[in-house]
Coordinates of C-alpha atoms in Angstrom, one line a residue:
X1 CA -5.6 -23.6 -6.9
X2 CA -2.4 -22.5 -5.1
X3 CA -2.5 -22.9 -1.4
X4 CA -1.1 -19.8 0.3
X5 CA 1.8 -20.2 3.0
X6 CA 1.0 -20.0 6.6
X7 CA 0.8 -16.1 7.6
X8 CA 3.8 -14.3 8.5
X9 CA 3.3 -13.1 12.1
X10 CA 4.2 -9.3 12.0
X11 CA 6.4 -8.2 14.9
X12 CA 4.1 -5.6 16.9
X13 CA 7.4 -4.0 18.1
X14 CA 8.8 -3.4 14.6
X15 CA 12.2 -4.2 16.0
X16 CA 13.7 -5.2 12.7
X17 CA 11.4 -4.0 10.1
X18 CA 13.8 -4.0 7.3
X19 CA 14.4 -7.7 7.5
X20 CA 10.5 -8.3 7.9
X21 CA 9.9 -6.2 4.7
X22 CA 12.7 -8.4 2.8
X23 CA 10.9 -11.4 3.9
X24 CA 7.5 -9.9 2.7
X25 CA 8.9 -9.2 -0.8
X26 CA 10.3 -12.7 -1.0
X27 CA 6.7 -14.2 -0.8
X28 CA 5.9 -12.4 -4.2
X29 CA 3.5 -9.3 -4.8
X30 CA 1.5 -10.1 -1.7
X31 CA 2.0 -12.1 1.4
X32 CA -0.5 -13.5 3.8
X33 CA 0.2 -12.0 7.2
X34 CA -1.0 -12.0 10.8
X35 CA -1.5 -8.4 12.1
X36 CA -2.1 -8.8 15.9
X37 CA -4.4 -11.7 15.4
X38 CA -6.1 -10.4 12.1
X39 CA -5.1 -12.0 8.8
X40 CA -4.5 -9.9 5.9
X41 CA -2.8 -9.7 2.7
X42 CA 0.4 -7.5 2.9
X43 CA 0.9 -6.1 -0.6
X44 CA 4.5 -4.7 -1.1
X45 CA 4.8 -4.8 -4.7
X46 CA 4.7 -1.3 -6.0
X47 CA 2.8 -1.8 -9.1
X48 CA 0.2 -3.9 -7.7
X49 CA -0.1 -1.5 -4.7
X50 CA -0.6 1.6 -6.8
X51 CA -3.3 -0.4 -9.0
X52 CA -5.1 -1.4 -5.9
X53 CA -5.0 2.1 -4.3
X54 CA -6.4 3.6 -7.6
X55 CA -9.2 1.3 -8.4
X56 CA -12.7 0.5 -7.1
X57 CA -11.9 -3.0 -6.4
X58 CA -10.5 -2.1 -2.9
X59 CA -12.3 -0.3 -0.1
X60 CA -11.5 1.2 3.2
X61 CA -14.9 0.7 4.6
X62 CA -14.9 -2.2 6.7
X63 CA -18.5 -2.1 7.8
X64 CA -19.5 -2.5 4.2
X65 CA -16.7 -4.7 2.7
X66 CA -15.1 -6.7 5.4
X67 CA -17.1 -9.8 6.7
X68 CA -15.1 -10.2 9.9
X69 CA -15.6 -6.5 10.9
X70 CA -18.1 -7.2 13.7
X71 CA -16.1 -10.3 14.8
X72 CA -12.7 -8.8 14.7
X73 CA -12.9 -5.3 16.1
X74 CA -14.2 -5.9 19.7
X75 CA -11.0 -8.1 20.3
X76 CA -8.4 -6.2 18.0
X77 CA -6.0 -3.8 19.4
X78 CA -6.0 -1.8 16.2
X79 CA -9.8 -1.4 16.2
X80 CA -9.6 2.5 16.1
X81 CA -7.8 2.1 12.7
X82 CA -10.7 0.6 11.1
X83 CA -13.9 1.6 13.1
X84 CA -13.5 5.4 12.9
X85 CA -16.0 7.4 10.7
X86 CA -14.1 9.6 8.8
X87 CA -12.5 10.1 5.2
X88 CA -9.8 7.4 6.4
X89 CA -12.4 4.8 6.5
X90 CA -14.8 6.0 3.8
X91 CA -15.5 4.5 0.4
X92 CA -17.2 6.2 -2.8
X93 CA -19.3 9.3 -2.4
X94 CA -19.0 9.3 1.4
X95 CA -15.2 9.6 1.0
X96 CA -15.7 12.3 -1.6
X97 CA -18.1 14.3 0.8
X98 CA -15.8 14.0 3.9
X99 CA -12.5 15.0 2.0
X100 CA -14.3 18.1 0.5
X101 CA -14.7 19.4 4.1
X102 CA -11.0 19.1 5.0
X103 CA -9.3 20.0 1.7
X104 CA -9.5 23.6 1.9
X105 CA -7.4 23.6 4.8
X106 CA -4.5 22.1 2.8
X107 CA -4.7 23.7 -0.6
X108 CA -1.2 25.2 -1.8
X109 CA -2.4 28.7 -1.2
X110 CA -3.2 28.0 2.3
X111 CA 0.1 26.1 2.9
X112 CA 1.9 29.2 1.4
X113 CA 0.5 31.4 4.0
X114 CA 1.7 28.9 6.8
X115 CA 5.2 29.3 5.6
X116 CA 6.1 32.2 7.9
X117 CA 4.2 30.5 10.8
X118 CA 6.5 27.4 10.3
X119 CA 9.7 29.7 10.0
X120 CA 8.8 31.4 13.3
X121 CA 8.2 28.1 15.0
X122 CA 11.4 26.5 13.8
X123 CA 13.6 29.7 14.8
X124 CA 12.1 29.7 18.2
X125 CA 12.9 25.8 18.7
X126 CA 16.4 26.5 17.6
X127 CA 16.7 29.4 19.8
X128 CA 15.9 27.2 22.8
X129 CA 18.4 24.7 21.6
X130 CA 21.0 27.3 21.2
X131 CA 20.6 28.1 25.0
X132 CA 21.8 24.8 26.1
X133 CA 25.2 24.5 27.6
X134 CA 27.9 23.6 25.1
X135 CA 28.4 19.9 25.1
X136 CA 25.0 18.9 26.5
X137 CA 23.2 16.1 24.9
X138 CA 19.8 17.2 23.5
X139 CA 17.1 14.9 22.4
X140 CA 16.1 16.3 18.9
X141 CA 12.8 14.3 18.7
X142 CA 11.6 15.7 21.9
X143 CA 12.9 19.3 21.4
X144 CA 12.3 19.7 17.5
X145 CA 10.7 16.8 15.7
X146 CA 7.7 16.6 18.2
X147 CA 6.8 20.4 19.1
X148 CA 7.1 21.9 15.6
X149 CA 4.1 19.6 13.9
X150 CA 2.3 19.8 17.3
X151 CA 2.3 23.5 17.5
X152 CA 1.4 23.9 13.8
X153 CA -1.6 21.5 13.8
X154 CA -2.5 23.2 17.1
X155 CA -2.5 26.4 15.5
X156 CA -4.6 25.2 12.5
X157 CA -7.2 23.3 14.6
X158 CA -7.4 25.9 17.3
X159 CA -6.3 23.4 20.2
X160 CA -5.2 25.5 23.1
X161 CA -1.5 25.0 24.0
X162 CA -2.3 23.7 27.4
X163 CA -4.2 20.8 25.7
X164 CA -1.5 19.9 23.1
X165 CA 0.6 17.6 25.2
X166 CA -2.5 15.5 26.3
X167 CA -3.3 14.9 22.7
X168 CA 0.3 13.9 22.1
X169 CA 0.3 11.3 24.6
X170 CA -2.9 9.7 23.6
X171 CA -2.1 9.8 19.7
X172 CA 1.2 8.2 20.5
X173 CA -0.9 5.3 22.1
X174 CA -2.9 5.0 19.0
X175 CA 0.4 4.3 17.0
X176 CA 1.8 1.9 19.7
X177 CA 0.9 -1.6 18.4
X178 CA 2.1 -3.3 21.7
X179 CA -0.7 -2.2 23.7
X180 CA -3.3 -4.9 24.6
X181 CA -6.9 -4.5 23.5
X182 CA -7.8 -3.3 26.9
X183 CA -5.2 -0.7 27.0
X184 CA -6.0 0.4 23.4
X185 CA -9.5 0.9 24.1
X186 CA -8.8 2.8 27.4
X187 CA -6.4 5.1 25.3
X188 CA -9.1 5.6 22.7
X189 CA -11.6 6.6 25.4
X190 CA -9.4 9.0 26.9
X191 CA -8.8 10.6 23.4
X192 CA -12.3 10.9 22.6
X193 CA -12.8 12.6 25.9
X194 CA -10.2 15.3 24.8
X195 CA -11.9 15.7 21.6
X196 CA -15.4 16.1 23.2
X197 CA -13.9 18.7 25.3
X198 CA -12.3 20.7 22.5
X199 CA -15.7 20.5 20.6
X200 CA -17.7 21.8 23.4
X201 CA -15.2 24.7 23.9
X202 CA -15.3 25.7 20.3
X203 CA -19.0 25.6 20.2
X204 CA -19.1 27.8 22.9
X205 CA -16.5 30.1 21.8
X206 CA -15.8 29.5 18.1
X207 CA -12.6 30.9 16.4
X208 CA -11.0 31.3 13.2
X209 CA -9.6 27.5 13.0
X210 CA -10.6 24.2 11.3
X211 CA -12.4 22.7 14.3
X212 CA -14.7 25.6 14.6
X213 CA -15.3 25.5 10.8
X214 CA -16.1 21.7 10.9
X215 CA -18.5 22.4 14.0
X216 CA -20.2 25.0 11.9
X217 CA -20.7 22.6 9.0
X218 CA -22.2 19.8 11.4
X219 CA -24.5 22.2 13.2
X220 CA -25.9 24.1 10.3
X221 CA -26.5 21.0 8.1
X222 CA -26.6 17.6 9.8
X223 CA -26.6 15.8 6.4
X224 CA -23.1 17.3 5.8
X225 CA -21.4 15.8 8.8
X226 CA -22.6 13.5 11.4
X227 CA -21.5 14.0 15.1
X228 CA -19.5 10.7 14.9
X229 CA -17.9 11.9 11.7
X230 CA -17.1 15.4 13.3
X231 CA -15.1 13.8 16.2
X232 CA -13.3 11.2 14.0
X233 CA -12.4 13.7 11.3
X234 CA -11.0 15.9 14.2
X235 CA -9.0 12.7 15.5
X236 CA -7.7 12.2 12.0
X237 CA -6.4 15.5 11.2
X238 CA -5.0 16.1 14.7
X239 CA -3.2 12.6 14.9
X240 CA -2.2 12.4 11.2
X241 CA -1.2 16.1 11.3
X242 CA 1.8 15.6 13.6
X243 CA 2.7 12.0 14.5
X244 CA 3.9 11.2 10.8
X245 CA 5.8 14.6 10.3
X246 CA 7.7 13.9 13.7
X247 CA 9.0 10.5 12.3
X248 CA 10.1 12.1 9.0
X249 CA 12.0 14.8 10.6
X250 CA 13.5 12.3 12.9
X251 CA 14.5 9.9 10.1
X252 CA 15.8 12.7 8.0
X253 CA 18.2 14.1 10.6
X254 CA 19.3 10.5 11.5
X255 CA 20.1 9.6 8.0
X256 CA 22.0 12.7 7.3
X257 CA 24.1 12.3 10.6
X258 CA 24.9 8.6 9.6
X259 CA 25.8 9.5 6.1
X260 CA 28.1 12.5 6.1
X261 CA 28.9 11.9 2.4
X262 CA 25.3 12.8 1.7
X263 CA 25.4 15.7 3.9
X264 CA 28.4 16.9 1.9
X265 CA 26.1 17.0 -1.1
X266 CA 23.9 19.3 0.5
X267 CA 26.5 21.7 1.7
X268 CA 28.2 21.5 -1.7
X269 CA 25.0 22.6 -3.6
X270 CA 24.9 19.1 -5.4
X271 CA 21.2 18.5 -3.8
X272 CA 18.7 20.3 -2.0
X273 CA 16.6 20.0 1.1
X274 CA 13.6 18.9 -1.0
X275 CA 15.7 15.9 -2.1
X276 CA 16.6 14.9 1.4
X277 CA 12.8 15.1 2.3
X278 CA 11.8 13.0 -0.8
X279 CA 14.8 10.3 -0.3
X280 CA 13.8 10.1 3.5
X281 CA 10.3 9.3 2.6
X282 CA 11.3 6.9 0.3
X283 CA 13.8 5.1 2.5
X284 CA 12.3 5.5 5.9
X285 CA 8.5 6.6 5.5
X286 CA 6.6 7.6 8.6
X287 CA 4.2 4.9 8.3
X288 CA 5.5 1.2 7.4
X289 CA 2.1 -0.6 7.1
X290 CA -1.3 1.0 6.9
X291 CA -4.3 -0.9 8.1
X292 CA -6.7 -1.8 6.4
X293 CA -8.2 -2.1 3.1
X294 CA -10.5 -4.8 1.8
X295 CA -11.2 -6.6 -1.5
X296 CA -14.5 -5.5 -3.0
X297 CA -14.1 -8.4 -5.5
X298 CA -11.7 -11.1 -6.0
X299 CA -8.2 -10.0 -7.2
X300 CA -5.9 -12.1 -9.0
X301 CA -2.3 -12.2 -8.2
X302 CA 0.4 -12.6 -10.7
X303 CA 1.5 -15.9 -9.3
X304 CA -2.0 -17.4 -9.5
X305 CA -3.1 -16.7 -6.0
X306 CA -6.3 -14.7 -5.2
X307 CA -7.2 -12.3 -2.7
X308 CA -10.8 -13.2 -2.2
X309 CA -13.7 -10.6 -2.0
X310 CA -13.9 -9.5 1.7
X311 CA -10.2 -10.2 2.4
X312 CA -8.4 -7.5 4.3
X313 CA -5.4 -5.9 2.8
X314 CA -2.3 -4.2 4.5
X315 CA -0.6 -1.4 2.5
X316 CA 3.1 -2.1 3.2
X317 CA 4.3 1.3 2.2
X318 CA 7.9 1.0 3.5
X319 CA 8.5 -2.5 1.9
X320 CA 7.1 -1.3 -1.5
X321 CA 9.5 1.9 -1.3
X322 CA 12.6 -0.3 -1.3
X323 CA 11.5 -2.7 -3.8
X324 CA 14.2 -3.6 -6.1
X325 CA 12.1 -3.6 -9.1
X326 CA 11.4 0.0 -8.3
X327 CA 14.6 1.5 -7.4
X328 CA 17.0 -1.2 -8.6
X329 CA 19.9 -2.6 -6.4
X330 CA 20.5 0.6 -4.6
X331 CA 17.0 0.7 -3.3
X332 CA 18.2 0.2 0.3
X333 CA 20.9 3.0 0.1
X334 CA 20.3 6.5 1.3
X335 CA 21.2 8.7 -1.7
X336 CA 20.0 12.3 -1.9
X337 CA 21.2 12.6 -5.3
X338 CA 19.2 9.6 -6.5
X339 CA 17.6 10.8 -10.1
X340 CA 14.1 9.1 -9.2
X341 CA 13.0 9.3 -5.6
X342 CA 9.2 8.1 -6.1
X343 CA 7.6 6.7 -3.2
X344 CA 4.3 5.7 -1.6
X345 CA 5.0 7.4 1.8
X346 CA 1.8 9.6 1.4
X347 CA -0.2 6.9 0.0
X348 CA -1.7 6.9 -3.6
X349 CA -4.9 7.5 -5.4
X350 CA -8.1 9.0 -3.8
X351 CA -6.7 8.6 -0.4
X352 CA -3.4 10.4 -1.0
X353 CA -2.6 12.5 2.1
X354 CA -3.9 15.8 2.0
X355 CA -1.3 17.1 4.3
X356 CA 1.6 16.2 2.3
X357 CA 2.6 19.7 1.0
X358 CA 2.6 21.0 4.6
X359 CA 4.6 17.9 5.9
X360 CA 7.3 18.6 3.2
X361 CA 7.3 22.2 4.2
X362 CA 7.7 21.6 8.0
X363 CA 10.4 19.0 7.3
X364 CA 12.5 21.1 4.6
X365 CA 12.2 24.1 6.7
X366 CA 13.4 22.3 9.9
X367 CA 16.2 20.7 8.4
X368 CA 17.8 23.6 6.7
X369 CA 17.6 25.6 9.7
X370 CA 18.9 23.1 11.9
X371 CA 22.0 22.2 10.0
X372 CA 22.8 25.8 9.1
X373 CA 22.4 26.8 12.6
X374 CA 24.3 23.9 14.0
X375 CA 26.9 22.9 11.5
X376 CA 28.8 20.6 14.0
X377 CA 25.6 18.5 14.7
X378 CA 26.5 14.9 15.5
X379 CA 24.9 11.9 17.2
X380 CA 25.6 11.4 20.7
X381 CA 25.2 7.6 20.6
X382 CA 26.0 4.8 18.2
X383 CA 23.5 4.7 15.3
X384 CA 22.9 0.8 16.5
X385 CA 21.9 2.3 19.9
X386 CA 18.9 4.3 18.7
X387 CA 15.7 2.4 19.9
X388 CA 12.8 2.2 17.4
X389 CA 9.3 3.0 18.4
X390 CA 7.3 -0.1 19.4
X391 CA 5.0 -0.1 16.4
X392 CA 4.6 -2.0 13.3
X393 CA 2.8 1.3 11.9
X394 CA 5.0 4.0 13.1
X395 CA 8.5 4.3 11.7
X396 CA 10.7 6.6 14.1
X397 CA 13.0 6.4 17.2
X398 CA 12.3 6.6 20.8
X399 CA 14.7 9.4 21.0
X400 CA 17.3 11.1 18.9
X401 CA 20.3 12.2 21.2
X402 CA 22.6 14.5 19.5
X403 CA 25.4 17.1 20.3
X404 CA 24.7 20.3 18.8
X405 CA 28.3 21.3 18.2
X406 CA 31.2 19.2 17.3
X407 CA 33.0 17.4 20.0
X408 CA 36.6 16.4 20.4

């Protein structure tokens, strides 16, 4: 039996994630890692990862399939990621039941009806930017990347505008992997308080929104959705509905501004905005590592090691997306003309992100309108001075300062 190497301790700040991902890939298809004190197998080989994400040998239900659940969760800062009761952590028939409740909000037809809403939101945000004095430094993450998906998910979920900033601050805390267990627990408590207030308000005065529809499903048939599942499904949709899209807009703008040759392809018609979205998702996915999954049975690795039944598994999407076995020697290069831009940014298999079509629409619309409206757009700082988010999960910058117009 091959003895595994000591775990690689993942940096909770994600300060140099590209180097960390190269290290993970150097350890084979899977590497034993330490995720804030929890031992897991980081899977960075795209073939193995896709196989695990589509088969019954891997579960997301820690209560059923992770022997360390009861011991780890009370002490782990990322407990919320594994202890919620929604489709994110469900397995088998429970996952199918919970996914069916949310899926109608993200069908192709429904997303098409939201296109004019997205267009109007983007136009309004860019109008506000255009009112800034010429030469001013503008934070595009704060002024475009954040407010667009927050406003859209608020529209879909029926979250009053006055409550949206409260959700934003607390959801940011869920993705911040530098919080202590006490800080993360307090953040989760405040977040659930906002969710309970929203549920109470919608029970008293329902509207034509997803929150009201889920409450109706819960109240009319308790076997369809428990109260805990209702809270945690709202938590999932609201948090996943904006945090990831913020990062993709951020990373796409950054990539284009730091690669003027690629922006030239767009302006010459050699590629489209959809190409930019997919290449950004491949090269800089919104989520670097996604905790956690669990081995339902022993899983042999190509090099003779074994992920044992009950072991935790970390889906390392960002490392897999840049794997040279998948995208060759240019895997680390931003190339909007790349013939194959396949990636795992939205997951794979039965847990593939329901909101992917909507996220793609938001990002493509924001990019096209932004670069058309402000053709002289440029970073206001050196790229090396952009600070990453303090997270081993979320992949974005703390701010994105730009000049809207070309400067001397």
